[in-house]
Short mmCIF file of C-alpha atoms and ligand atoms in Angstrom, two decimals:
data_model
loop_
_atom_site.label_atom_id
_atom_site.label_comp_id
_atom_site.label_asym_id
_atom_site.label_seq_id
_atom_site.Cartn_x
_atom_site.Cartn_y
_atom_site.Cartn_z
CA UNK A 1 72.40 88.06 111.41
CA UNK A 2 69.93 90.96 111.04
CA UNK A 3 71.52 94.48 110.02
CA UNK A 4 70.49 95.97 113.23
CA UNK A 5 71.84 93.43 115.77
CA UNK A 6 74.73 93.42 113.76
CA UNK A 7 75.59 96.98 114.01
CA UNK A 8 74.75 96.64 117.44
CA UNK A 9 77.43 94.04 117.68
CA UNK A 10 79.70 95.96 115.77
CA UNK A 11 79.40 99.23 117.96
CA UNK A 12 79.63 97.55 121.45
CA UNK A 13 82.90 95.31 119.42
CA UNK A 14 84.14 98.78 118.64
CA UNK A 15 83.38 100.61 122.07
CA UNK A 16 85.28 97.37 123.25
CA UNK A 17 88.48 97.02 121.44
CA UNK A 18 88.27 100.88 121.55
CA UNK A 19 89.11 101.37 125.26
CA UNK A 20 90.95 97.54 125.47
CA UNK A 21 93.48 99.20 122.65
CA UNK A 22 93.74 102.47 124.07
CA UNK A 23 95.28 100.88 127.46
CA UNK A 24 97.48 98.44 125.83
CA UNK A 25 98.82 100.64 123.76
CA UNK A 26 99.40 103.86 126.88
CA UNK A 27 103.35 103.64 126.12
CA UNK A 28 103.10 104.60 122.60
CA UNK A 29 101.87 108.45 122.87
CA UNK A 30 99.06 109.59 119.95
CA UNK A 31 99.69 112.57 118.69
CA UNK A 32 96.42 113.54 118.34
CA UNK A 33 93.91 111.11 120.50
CA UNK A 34 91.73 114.30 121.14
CA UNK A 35 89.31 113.79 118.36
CA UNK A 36 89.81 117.00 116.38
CA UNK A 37 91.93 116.35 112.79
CA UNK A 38 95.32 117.66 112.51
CA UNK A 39 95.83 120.17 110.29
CA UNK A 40 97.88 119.10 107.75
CA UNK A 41 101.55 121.02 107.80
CA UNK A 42 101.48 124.31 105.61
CA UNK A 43 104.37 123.99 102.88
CA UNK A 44 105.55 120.44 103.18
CA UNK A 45 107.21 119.12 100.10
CA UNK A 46 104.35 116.29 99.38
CA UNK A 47 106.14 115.01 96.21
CA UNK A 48 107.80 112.29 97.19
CA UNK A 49 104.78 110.66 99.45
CA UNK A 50 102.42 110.94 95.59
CA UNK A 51 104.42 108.40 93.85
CA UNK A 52 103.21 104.79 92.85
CA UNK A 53 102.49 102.15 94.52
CA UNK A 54 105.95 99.98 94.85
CA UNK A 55 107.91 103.36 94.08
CA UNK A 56 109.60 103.38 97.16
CA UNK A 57 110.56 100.14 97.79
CA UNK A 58 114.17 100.45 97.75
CA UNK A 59 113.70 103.40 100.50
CA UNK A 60 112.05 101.26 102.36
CA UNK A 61 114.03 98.03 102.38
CA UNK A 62 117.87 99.79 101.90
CA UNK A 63 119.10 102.31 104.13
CA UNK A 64 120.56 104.63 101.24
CA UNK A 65 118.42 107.05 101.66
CA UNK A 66 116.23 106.90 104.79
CA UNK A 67 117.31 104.90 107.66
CA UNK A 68 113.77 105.86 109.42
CA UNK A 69 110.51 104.55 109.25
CA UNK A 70 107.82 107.40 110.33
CA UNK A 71 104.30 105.07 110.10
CA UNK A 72 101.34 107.38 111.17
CA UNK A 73 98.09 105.34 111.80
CA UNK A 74 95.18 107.20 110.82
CA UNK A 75 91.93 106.19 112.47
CA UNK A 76 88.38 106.82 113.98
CA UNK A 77 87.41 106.47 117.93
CA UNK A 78 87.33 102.74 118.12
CA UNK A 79 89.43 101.67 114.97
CA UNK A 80 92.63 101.73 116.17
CA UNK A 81 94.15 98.58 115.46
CA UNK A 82 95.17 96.30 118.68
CA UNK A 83 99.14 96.79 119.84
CA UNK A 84 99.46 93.26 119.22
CA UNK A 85 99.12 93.59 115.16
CA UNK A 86 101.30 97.00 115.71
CA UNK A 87 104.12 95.01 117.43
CA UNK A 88 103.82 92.16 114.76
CA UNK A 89 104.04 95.00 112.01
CA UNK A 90 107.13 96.43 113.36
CA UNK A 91 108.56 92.40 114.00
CA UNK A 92 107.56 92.31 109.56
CA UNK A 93 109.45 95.64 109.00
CA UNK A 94 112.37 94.79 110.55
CA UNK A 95 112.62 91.04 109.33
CA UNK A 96 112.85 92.19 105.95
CA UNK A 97 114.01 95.73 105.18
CA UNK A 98 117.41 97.24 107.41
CA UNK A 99 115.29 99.56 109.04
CA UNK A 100 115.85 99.52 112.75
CA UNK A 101 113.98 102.92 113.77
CA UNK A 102 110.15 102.33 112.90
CA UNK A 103 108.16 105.01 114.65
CA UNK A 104 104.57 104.70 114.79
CA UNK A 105 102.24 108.00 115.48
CA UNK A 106 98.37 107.77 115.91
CA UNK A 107 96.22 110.39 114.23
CA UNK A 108 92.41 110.20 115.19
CA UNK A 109 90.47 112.26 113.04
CA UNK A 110 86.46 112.94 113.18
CA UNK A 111 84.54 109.77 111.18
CA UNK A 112 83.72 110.92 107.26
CA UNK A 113 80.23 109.97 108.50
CA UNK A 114 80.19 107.58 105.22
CA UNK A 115 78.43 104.15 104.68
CA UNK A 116 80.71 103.14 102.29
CA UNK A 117 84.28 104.66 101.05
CA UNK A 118 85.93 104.99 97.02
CA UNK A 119 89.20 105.30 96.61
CA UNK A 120 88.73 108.76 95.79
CA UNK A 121 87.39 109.64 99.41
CA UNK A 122 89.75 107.86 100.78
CA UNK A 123 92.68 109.58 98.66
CA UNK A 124 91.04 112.53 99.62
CA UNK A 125 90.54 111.75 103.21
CA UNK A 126 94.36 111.34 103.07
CA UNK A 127 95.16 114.83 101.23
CA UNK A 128 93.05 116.59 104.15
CA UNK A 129 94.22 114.71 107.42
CA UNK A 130 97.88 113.09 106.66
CA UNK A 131 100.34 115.37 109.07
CA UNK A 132 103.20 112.63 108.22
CA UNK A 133 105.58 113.66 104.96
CA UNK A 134 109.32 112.38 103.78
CA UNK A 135 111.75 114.53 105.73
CA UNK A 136 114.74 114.34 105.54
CA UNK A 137 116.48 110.73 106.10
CA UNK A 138 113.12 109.77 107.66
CA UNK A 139 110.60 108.24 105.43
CA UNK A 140 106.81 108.13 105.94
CA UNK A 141 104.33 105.92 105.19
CA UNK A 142 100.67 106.82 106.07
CA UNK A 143 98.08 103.90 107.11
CA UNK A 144 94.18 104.67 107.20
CA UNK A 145 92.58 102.57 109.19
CA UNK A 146 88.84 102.84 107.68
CA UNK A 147 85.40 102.34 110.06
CA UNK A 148 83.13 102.21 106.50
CA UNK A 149 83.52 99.41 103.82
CA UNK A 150 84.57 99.43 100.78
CA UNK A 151 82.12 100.66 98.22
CA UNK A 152 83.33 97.90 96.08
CA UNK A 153 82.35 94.96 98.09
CA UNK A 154 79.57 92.95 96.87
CA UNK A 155 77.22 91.34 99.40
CA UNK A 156 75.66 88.87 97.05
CA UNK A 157 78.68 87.77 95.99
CA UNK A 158 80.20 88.07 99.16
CA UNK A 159 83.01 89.94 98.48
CA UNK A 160 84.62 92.23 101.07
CA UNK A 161 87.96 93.79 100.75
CA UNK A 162 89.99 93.71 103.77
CA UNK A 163 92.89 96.57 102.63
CA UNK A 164 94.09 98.11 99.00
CA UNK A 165 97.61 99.93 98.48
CA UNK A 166 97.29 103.03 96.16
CA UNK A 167 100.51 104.80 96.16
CA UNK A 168 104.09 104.45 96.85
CA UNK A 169 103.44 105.53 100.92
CA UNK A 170 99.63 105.03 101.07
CA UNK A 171 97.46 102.16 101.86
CA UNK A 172 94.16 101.70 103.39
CA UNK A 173 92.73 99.24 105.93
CA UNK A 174 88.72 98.39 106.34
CA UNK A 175 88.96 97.81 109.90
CA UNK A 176 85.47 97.77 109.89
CA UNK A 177 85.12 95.15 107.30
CA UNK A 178 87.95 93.80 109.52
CA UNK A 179 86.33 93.37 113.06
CA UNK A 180 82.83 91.89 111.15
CA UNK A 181 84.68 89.05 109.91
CA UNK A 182 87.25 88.40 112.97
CA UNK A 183 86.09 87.82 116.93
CA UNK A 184 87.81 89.94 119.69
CA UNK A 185 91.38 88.56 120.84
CA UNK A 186 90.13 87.99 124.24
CA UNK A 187 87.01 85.55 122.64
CA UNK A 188 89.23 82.14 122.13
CA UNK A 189 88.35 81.57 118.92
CA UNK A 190 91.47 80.26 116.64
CA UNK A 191 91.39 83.66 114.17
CA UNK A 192 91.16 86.78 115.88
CA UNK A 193 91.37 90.45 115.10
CA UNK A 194 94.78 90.41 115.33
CA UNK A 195 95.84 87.52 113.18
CA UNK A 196 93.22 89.24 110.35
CA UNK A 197 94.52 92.95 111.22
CA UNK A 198 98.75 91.83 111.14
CA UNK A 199 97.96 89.88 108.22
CA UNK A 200 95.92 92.62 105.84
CA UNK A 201 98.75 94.85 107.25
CA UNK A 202 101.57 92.57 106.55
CA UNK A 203 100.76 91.44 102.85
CA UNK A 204 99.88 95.50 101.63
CA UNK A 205 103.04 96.20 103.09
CA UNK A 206 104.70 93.65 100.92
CA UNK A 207 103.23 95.33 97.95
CA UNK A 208 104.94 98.92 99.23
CA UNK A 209 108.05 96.89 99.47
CA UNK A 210 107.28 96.05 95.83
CA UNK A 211 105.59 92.67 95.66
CA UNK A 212 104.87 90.95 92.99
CA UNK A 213 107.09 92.68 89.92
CA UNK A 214 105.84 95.62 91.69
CA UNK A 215 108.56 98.39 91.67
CA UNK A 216 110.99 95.10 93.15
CA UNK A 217 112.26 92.97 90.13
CA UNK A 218 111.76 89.16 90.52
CA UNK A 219 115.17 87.39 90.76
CA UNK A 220 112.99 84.03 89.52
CA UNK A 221 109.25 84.19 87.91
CA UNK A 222 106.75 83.49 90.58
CA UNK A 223 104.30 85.79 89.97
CA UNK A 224 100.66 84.49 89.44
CA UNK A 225 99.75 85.35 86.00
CA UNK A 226 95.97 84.85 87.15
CA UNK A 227 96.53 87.70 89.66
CA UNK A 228 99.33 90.05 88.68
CA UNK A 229 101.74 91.38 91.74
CA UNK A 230 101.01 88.50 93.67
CA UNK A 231 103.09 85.26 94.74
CA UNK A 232 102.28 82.02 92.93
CA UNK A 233 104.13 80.24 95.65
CA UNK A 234 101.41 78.09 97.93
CA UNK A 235 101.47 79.52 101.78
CA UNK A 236 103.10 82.67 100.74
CA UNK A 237 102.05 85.66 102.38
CA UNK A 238 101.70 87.62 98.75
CA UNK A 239 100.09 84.73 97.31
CA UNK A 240 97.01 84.97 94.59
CA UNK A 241 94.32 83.27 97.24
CA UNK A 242 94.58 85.87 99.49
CA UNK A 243 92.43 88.16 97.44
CA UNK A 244 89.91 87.75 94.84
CA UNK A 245 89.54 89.23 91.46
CA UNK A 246 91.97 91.88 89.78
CA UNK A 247 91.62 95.51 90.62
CA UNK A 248 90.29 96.12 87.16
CA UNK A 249 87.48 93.38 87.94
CA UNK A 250 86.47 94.53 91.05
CA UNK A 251 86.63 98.27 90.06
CA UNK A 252 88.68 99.47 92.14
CA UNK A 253 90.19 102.34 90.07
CA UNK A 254 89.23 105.99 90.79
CA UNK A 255 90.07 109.70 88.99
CA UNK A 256 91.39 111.76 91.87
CA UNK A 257 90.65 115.44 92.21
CA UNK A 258 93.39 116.39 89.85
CA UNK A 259 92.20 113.96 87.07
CA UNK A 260 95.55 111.30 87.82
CA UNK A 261 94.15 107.97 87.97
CA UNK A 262 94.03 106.10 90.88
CA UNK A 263 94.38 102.11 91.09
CA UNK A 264 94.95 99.31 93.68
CA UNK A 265 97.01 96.84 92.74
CA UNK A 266 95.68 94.73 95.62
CA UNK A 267 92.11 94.22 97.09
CA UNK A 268 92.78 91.91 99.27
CA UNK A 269 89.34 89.80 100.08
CA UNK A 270 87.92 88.93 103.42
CA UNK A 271 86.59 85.61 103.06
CA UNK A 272 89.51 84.25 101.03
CA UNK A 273 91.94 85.54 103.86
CA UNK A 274 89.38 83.76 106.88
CA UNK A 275 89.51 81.03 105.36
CA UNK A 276 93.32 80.56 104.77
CA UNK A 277 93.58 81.36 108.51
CA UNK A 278 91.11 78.83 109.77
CA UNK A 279 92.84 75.79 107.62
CA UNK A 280 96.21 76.94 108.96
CA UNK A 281 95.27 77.03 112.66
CA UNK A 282 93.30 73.42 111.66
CA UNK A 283 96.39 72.73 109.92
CA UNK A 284 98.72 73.84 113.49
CA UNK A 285 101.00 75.69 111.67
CA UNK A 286 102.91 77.07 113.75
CA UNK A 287 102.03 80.37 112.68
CA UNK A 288 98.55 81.33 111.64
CA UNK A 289 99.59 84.46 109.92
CA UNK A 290 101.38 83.20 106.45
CA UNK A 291 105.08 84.42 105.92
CA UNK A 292 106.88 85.48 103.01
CA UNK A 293 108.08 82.45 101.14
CA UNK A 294 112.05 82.22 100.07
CA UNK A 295 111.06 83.76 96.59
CA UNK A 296 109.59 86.84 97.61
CA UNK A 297 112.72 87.14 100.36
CA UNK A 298 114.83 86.92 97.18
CA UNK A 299 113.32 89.89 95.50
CA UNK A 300 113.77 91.87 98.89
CA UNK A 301 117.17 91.02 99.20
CA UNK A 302 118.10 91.82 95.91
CA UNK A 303 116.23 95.28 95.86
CA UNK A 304 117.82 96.46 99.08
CA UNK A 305 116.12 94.54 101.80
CA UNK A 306 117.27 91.87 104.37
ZN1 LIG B 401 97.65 91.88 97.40
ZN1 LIG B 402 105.96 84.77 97.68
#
Protein backbone atom coordinates (compact mmCIF):
# COMPACT_ATOMS: atom_id res chain seq x y z
CA UNK A 1 0.00 0.00 0.00
CA UNK A 2 1.27 3.50 -0.86
CA UNK A 3 2.41 5.75 2.24
CA UNK A 4 -0.28 8.18 1.56
CA UNK A 5 -3.37 5.92 1.29
CA UNK A 6 -2.04 4.29 4.12
CA UNK A 7 -1.98 7.15 6.42
CA UNK A 8 -5.17 7.93 5.08
CA UNK A 9 -6.33 4.59 6.27
CA UNK A 10 -4.70 4.95 9.39
CA UNK A 11 -6.31 8.44 10.27
CA UNK A 12 -9.97 7.61 9.27
CA UNK A 13 -9.00 3.85 11.45
CA UNK A 14 -8.04 6.24 14.19
CA UNK A 15 -10.94 8.91 13.87
CA UNK A 16 -12.93 5.52 13.97
CA UNK A 17 -11.91 3.51 16.89
CA UNK A 18 -11.44 7.04 18.39
CA UNK A 19 -15.15 7.93 18.87
CA UNK A 20 -16.27 3.83 18.78
CA UNK A 21 -13.84 3.65 22.13
CA UNK A 22 -14.84 6.75 23.61
CA UNK A 23 -18.66 5.44 23.83
CA UNK A 24 -17.88 2.03 24.92
CA UNK A 25 -15.86 2.99 27.35
CA UNK A 26 -18.57 6.27 28.88
CA UNK A 27 -18.70 4.30 32.38
CA UNK A 28 -15.11 4.49 33.06
CA UNK A 29 -14.59 8.46 33.63
CA UNK A 30 -11.00 10.00 32.03
CA UNK A 31 -9.52 12.11 34.08
CA UNK A 32 -8.35 14.23 31.65
CA UNK A 33 -10.23 13.58 28.06
CA UNK A 34 -9.95 17.43 27.46
CA UNK A 35 -6.82 17.38 25.45
CA UNK A 36 -4.57 19.59 27.58
CA UNK A 37 -1.64 17.37 29.65
CA UNK A 38 -1.92 17.08 33.27
CA UNK A 39 0.47 18.63 35.13
CA UNK A 40 2.35 16.28 36.81
CA UNK A 41 1.78 16.50 40.91
CA UNK A 42 4.36 18.97 42.59
CA UNK A 43 6.34 16.91 45.37
CA UNK A 44 5.32 13.35 44.81
CA UNK A 45 7.76 10.84 46.12
CA UNK A 46 8.68 9.35 42.42
CA UNK A 47 11.20 6.79 43.86
CA UNK A 48 9.52 3.92 44.01
CA UNK A 49 7.75 4.19 40.30
CA UNK A 50 12.03 4.58 38.85
CA UNK A 51 12.94 1.13 39.73
CA UNK A 52 13.67 -1.79 37.19
CA UNK A 53 11.85 -3.47 35.16
CA UNK A 54 10.49 -6.74 37.23
CA UNK A 55 11.29 -4.72 40.56
CA UNK A 56 7.95 -4.72 41.66
CA UNK A 57 6.69 -7.86 41.00
CA UNK A 58 6.00 -9.07 44.34
CA UNK A 59 3.84 -5.67 44.87
CA UNK A 60 2.11 -6.49 42.21
CA UNK A 61 1.23 -10.16 42.54
CA UNK A 62 1.11 -10.28 46.78
CA UNK A 63 -0.97 -8.07 48.69
CA UNK A 64 1.84 -7.23 51.40
CA UNK A 65 2.22 -4.12 50.51
CA UNK A 66 -0.36 -2.68 48.08
CA UNK A 67 -3.64 -4.28 47.78
CA UNK A 68 -4.47 -1.60 44.83
CA UNK A 69 -3.78 -1.46 41.38
CA UNK A 70 -3.86 2.40 40.11
CA UNK A 71 -3.21 1.73 35.99
CA UNK A 72 -3.30 5.21 34.24
CA UNK A 73 -3.50 4.88 30.38
CA UNK A 74 -1.67 7.51 28.75
CA UNK A 75 -2.72 8.29 25.20
CA UNK A 76 -3.33 10.64 22.13
CA UNK A 77 -7.00 11.57 20.59
CA UNK A 78 -7.68 8.34 18.84
CA UNK A 79 -5.22 5.85 20.65
CA UNK A 80 -7.05 4.85 23.35
CA UNK A 81 -7.12 1.28 23.41
CA UNK A 82 -10.77 -0.47 22.87
CA UNK A 83 -12.66 -1.41 26.46
CA UNK A 84 -12.62 -4.80 25.27
CA UNK A 85 -8.57 -5.24 25.65
CA UNK A 86 -9.10 -2.99 29.01
CA UNK A 87 -11.64 -5.54 30.41
CA UNK A 88 -9.38 -8.52 29.23
CA UNK A 89 -6.37 -6.69 31.05
CA UNK A 90 -8.15 -6.39 34.25
CA UNK A 91 -9.62 -10.41 33.65
CA UNK A 92 -5.12 -11.04 33.31
CA UNK A 93 -4.52 -8.98 36.53
CA UNK A 94 -6.77 -10.60 38.55
CA UNK A 95 -6.16 -14.29 37.27
CA UNK A 96 -2.77 -14.09 38.43
CA UNK A 97 -1.79 -11.59 41.13
CA UNK A 98 -4.47 -11.16 44.51
CA UNK A 99 -5.27 -7.89 43.45
CA UNK A 100 -8.99 -7.36 43.43
CA UNK A 101 -9.11 -3.36 43.14
CA UNK A 102 -7.54 -2.49 39.60
CA UNK A 103 -8.44 1.07 38.78
CA UNK A 104 -7.86 2.30 35.45
CA UNK A 105 -7.58 6.33 34.74
CA UNK A 106 -7.20 7.80 31.15
CA UNK A 107 -4.76 10.64 30.62
CA UNK A 108 -4.90 12.24 27.04
CA UNK A 109 -2.13 14.40 26.51
CA UNK A 110 -1.32 16.67 23.23
CA UNK A 111 0.60 14.22 20.40
CA UNK A 112 4.72 14.73 20.70
CA UNK A 113 4.13 15.59 17.02
CA UNK A 114 6.99 12.77 16.36
CA UNK A 115 7.42 10.34 13.35
CA UNK A 116 9.10 8.00 15.25
CA UNK A 117 9.76 7.62 19.25
CA UNK A 118 13.34 6.37 21.40
CA UNK A 119 13.08 5.22 24.49
CA UNK A 120 14.45 8.30 25.71
CA UNK A 121 11.36 10.40 24.43
CA UNK A 122 9.29 8.16 25.56
CA UNK A 123 10.95 8.02 29.20
CA UNK A 124 10.77 11.52 28.92
CA UNK A 125 7.30 11.80 27.66
CA UNK A 126 6.57 9.84 30.88
CA UNK A 127 8.65 12.22 33.38
CA UNK A 128 6.51 15.27 31.89
CA UNK A 129 2.84 13.82 31.67
CA UNK A 130 2.58 10.72 34.30
CA UNK A 131 0.03 12.26 37.16
CA UNK A 132 -0.13 8.48 38.61
CA UNK A 133 2.66 7.71 41.61
CA UNK A 134 2.83 4.79 44.52
CA UNK A 135 0.72 6.12 47.36
CA UNK A 136 0.24 4.69 49.95
CA UNK A 137 -1.17 0.89 49.83
CA UNK A 138 -2.09 1.75 46.22
CA UNK A 139 0.40 0.95 43.60
CA UNK A 140 0.70 2.52 40.12
CA UNK A 141 1.65 1.41 37.04
CA UNK A 142 1.71 3.90 34.08
CA UNK A 143 0.85 2.59 30.35
CA UNK A 144 1.69 4.89 27.22
CA UNK A 145 -0.17 4.12 24.61
CA UNK A 146 2.11 5.56 21.61
CA UNK A 147 0.48 7.04 18.03
CA UNK A 148 4.40 7.09 16.42
CA UNK A 149 6.52 3.87 15.89
CA UNK A 150 9.24 2.80 17.23
CA UNK A 151 12.41 4.35 15.95
CA UNK A 152 13.84 0.94 16.08
CA UNK A 153 11.71 -0.83 13.65
CA UNK A 154 13.20 -1.74 10.45
CA UNK A 155 11.03 -1.66 7.32
CA UNK A 156 13.30 -3.71 5.16
CA UNK A 157 13.54 -6.16 7.49
CA UNK A 158 10.18 -5.82 8.55
CA UNK A 159 10.50 -5.46 11.96
CA UNK A 160 7.97 -3.54 14.06
CA UNK A 161 7.77 -3.59 17.75
CA UNK A 162 4.41 -3.84 19.11
CA UNK A 163 5.29 -2.75 23.10
CA UNK A 164 8.75 -2.65 25.33
CA UNK A 165 8.76 -2.59 29.33
CA UNK A 166 11.49 -0.21 30.72
CA UNK A 167 11.05 0.04 34.36
CA UNK A 168 9.57 -1.59 37.29
CA UNK A 169 5.91 0.51 36.65
CA UNK A 170 6.52 1.66 33.03
CA UNK A 171 5.82 0.18 29.74
CA UNK A 172 4.98 1.45 26.39
CA UNK A 173 2.49 0.40 23.70
CA UNK A 174 2.83 1.38 19.71
CA UNK A 175 -0.74 1.54 19.20
CA UNK A 176 0.01 2.93 16.08
CA UNK A 177 2.23 0.19 14.97
CA UNK A 178 -0.71 -1.69 16.58
CA UNK A 179 -3.84 -0.65 14.48
CA UNK A 180 -1.45 -0.93 10.98
CA UNK A 181 -1.03 -4.47 11.53
CA UNK A 182 -4.63 -5.45 13.11
CA UNK A 183 -8.30 -4.64 11.30
CA UNK A 184 -11.04 -2.86 13.40
CA UNK A 185 -13.10 -5.31 15.80
CA UNK A 186 -16.20 -4.56 13.98
CA UNK A 187 -14.32 -5.80 10.36
CA UNK A 188 -14.77 -9.84 10.89
CA UNK A 189 -11.55 -10.68 10.28
CA UNK A 190 -10.18 -13.60 12.77
CA UNK A 191 -7.32 -11.09 14.53
CA UNK A 192 -8.50 -7.86 15.48
CA UNK A 193 -7.29 -4.87 17.39
CA UNK A 194 -8.24 -6.24 20.36
CA UNK A 195 -6.78 -9.70 20.32
CA UNK A 196 -3.25 -7.71 19.12
CA UNK A 197 -3.86 -4.77 21.81
CA UNK A 198 -4.84 -7.52 25.08
CA UNK A 199 -2.11 -9.55 23.90
CA UNK A 200 1.00 -6.79 23.62
CA UNK A 201 -0.66 -5.68 26.93
CA UNK A 202 -0.90 -9.00 28.51
CA UNK A 203 2.70 -10.47 27.79
CA UNK A 204 4.62 -6.77 28.97
CA UNK A 205 2.63 -7.13 31.88
CA UNK A 206 4.02 -10.54 32.52
CA UNK A 207 7.44 -9.09 32.34
CA UNK A 208 6.33 -6.33 35.28
CA UNK A 209 5.16 -9.35 37.11
CA UNK A 210 8.73 -10.56 36.55
CA UNK A 211 8.79 -12.90 33.57
CA UNK A 212 11.29 -14.71 32.53
CA UNK A 213 14.03 -14.75 35.67
CA UNK A 214 12.99 -11.25 35.62
CA UNK A 215 12.80 -9.91 39.27
CA UNK A 216 10.40 -13.50 39.77
CA UNK A 217 12.76 -16.56 40.35
CA UNK A 218 11.98 -19.65 38.17
CA UNK A 219 10.78 -22.56 40.38
CA UNK A 220 11.98 -24.92 37.13
CA UNK A 221 14.36 -23.59 34.10
CA UNK A 222 12.21 -22.61 31.22
CA UNK A 223 13.64 -19.70 30.14
CA UNK A 224 14.75 -19.47 26.40
CA UNK A 225 18.38 -19.07 26.44
CA UNK A 226 18.01 -17.72 22.72
CA UNK A 227 15.85 -14.89 24.14
CA UNK A 228 16.52 -14.16 27.79
CA UNK A 229 13.23 -13.32 30.11
CA UNK A 230 11.13 -15.15 27.93
CA UNK A 231 9.21 -18.64 28.20
CA UNK A 232 10.69 -21.58 26.29
CA UNK A 233 7.42 -23.33 26.78
CA UNK A 234 5.50 -23.62 23.12
CA UNK A 235 1.95 -21.55 23.29
CA UNK A 236 3.04 -19.65 26.27
CA UNK A 237 2.09 -16.22 26.44
CA UNK A 238 5.95 -15.13 27.47
CA UNK A 239 7.29 -17.33 24.96
CA UNK A 240 10.61 -16.44 22.70
CA UNK A 241 8.39 -16.28 19.20
CA UNK A 242 6.50 -13.59 20.29
CA UNK A 243 9.26 -11.12 19.66
CA UNK A 244 12.25 -11.02 17.60
CA UNK A 245 15.81 -10.28 18.37
CA UNK A 246 17.27 -9.29 21.92
CA UNK A 247 17.03 -5.75 23.10
CA UNK A 248 20.74 -5.40 22.65
CA UNK A 249 20.22 -6.52 18.84
CA UNK A 250 17.59 -4.41 18.04
CA UNK A 251 19.01 -1.38 19.97
CA UNK A 252 16.72 -0.71 22.04
CA UNK A 253 18.80 0.78 24.93
CA UNK A 254 18.80 4.56 25.59
CA UNK A 255 20.88 7.12 28.22
CA UNK A 256 18.09 9.02 29.92
CA UNK A 257 18.41 12.66 30.85
CA UNK A 258 20.25 11.88 34.01
CA UNK A 259 22.86 9.61 32.24
CA UNK A 260 21.05 6.04 33.94
CA UNK A 261 20.76 3.69 31.21
CA UNK A 262 17.72 2.71 29.89
CA UNK A 263 16.89 -0.93 28.41
CA UNK A 264 13.88 -3.08 27.33
CA UNK A 265 14.01 -6.32 28.19
CA UNK A 266 11.22 -7.02 25.69
CA UNK A 267 10.49 -5.70 22.11
CA UNK A 268 7.93 -7.55 21.39
CA UNK A 269 7.59 -7.84 17.30
CA UNK A 270 4.54 -7.31 15.21
CA UNK A 271 4.72 -9.79 12.61
CA UNK A 272 5.87 -12.62 14.87
CA UNK A 273 2.80 -11.87 17.22
CA UNK A 274 0.18 -11.75 13.76
CA UNK A 275 1.24 -14.54 12.87
CA UNK A 276 0.94 -16.65 16.12
CA UNK A 277 -2.62 -15.25 16.21
CA UNK A 278 -3.66 -16.21 12.73
CA UNK A 279 -2.37 -20.07 13.21
CA UNK A 280 -4.22 -20.14 16.53
CA UNK A 281 -7.59 -18.89 15.24
CA UNK A 282 -6.69 -21.49 12.03
CA UNK A 283 -5.77 -23.74 14.70
CA UNK A 284 -9.56 -22.94 16.78
CA UNK A 285 -8.04 -22.63 19.86
CA UNK A 286 -10.26 -21.74 21.89
CA UNK A 287 -8.59 -18.68 22.71
CA UNK A 288 -6.72 -16.63 20.19
CA UNK A 289 -4.85 -14.65 22.72
CA UNK A 290 -2.04 -17.25 24.22
CA UNK A 291 -2.15 -17.80 28.10
CA UNK A 292 0.43 -18.22 30.55
CA UNK A 293 1.57 -21.80 30.53
CA UNK A 294 1.73 -23.86 34.09
CA UNK A 295 5.51 -22.85 34.36
CA UNK A 296 5.26 -19.29 34.29
CA UNK A 297 1.98 -19.72 36.82
CA UNK A 298 4.57 -21.46 39.02
CA UNK A 299 6.92 -18.56 39.22
CA UNK A 300 3.81 -16.27 40.04
CA UNK A 301 2.68 -18.35 42.64
CA UNK A 302 5.77 -18.72 44.26
CA UNK A 303 6.69 -14.90 44.14
CA UNK A 304 3.39 -13.82 45.64
CA UNK A 305 0.86 -14.24 42.92
CA UNK A 306 -2.23 -16.52 42.42
ZN1 LIG B 1 8.69 -9.97 25.95
ZN1 LIG C 1 5.68 -19.62 30.13
Amino acid sequence: MKKKNLFLLLVLLGLFIGCSSDSDTSEIPPNSGTGTPAPPPPNVDRSGNLLATGASANDLLANTNFDRIQVEIAHQPGFRPTAETISNFQDFVRLHSFKEDIEIIFNQFPSPNQETLTLQQIDSLEQANRTAFNNGRTLAVYIYFANAPSDEDDEEESTVTLGAVFRNTSMVIFESTIRELAPPDNSGAPVTLTDVETATLNHEFGHLFGLVNLGTEPINDHEDMDAPNHCNVPGCLMQARLEFGSPAARGLVALTEKGETLSSACTLDGNALMKILQDRTLARTSDVVPLLDDECILDLQGNGGR
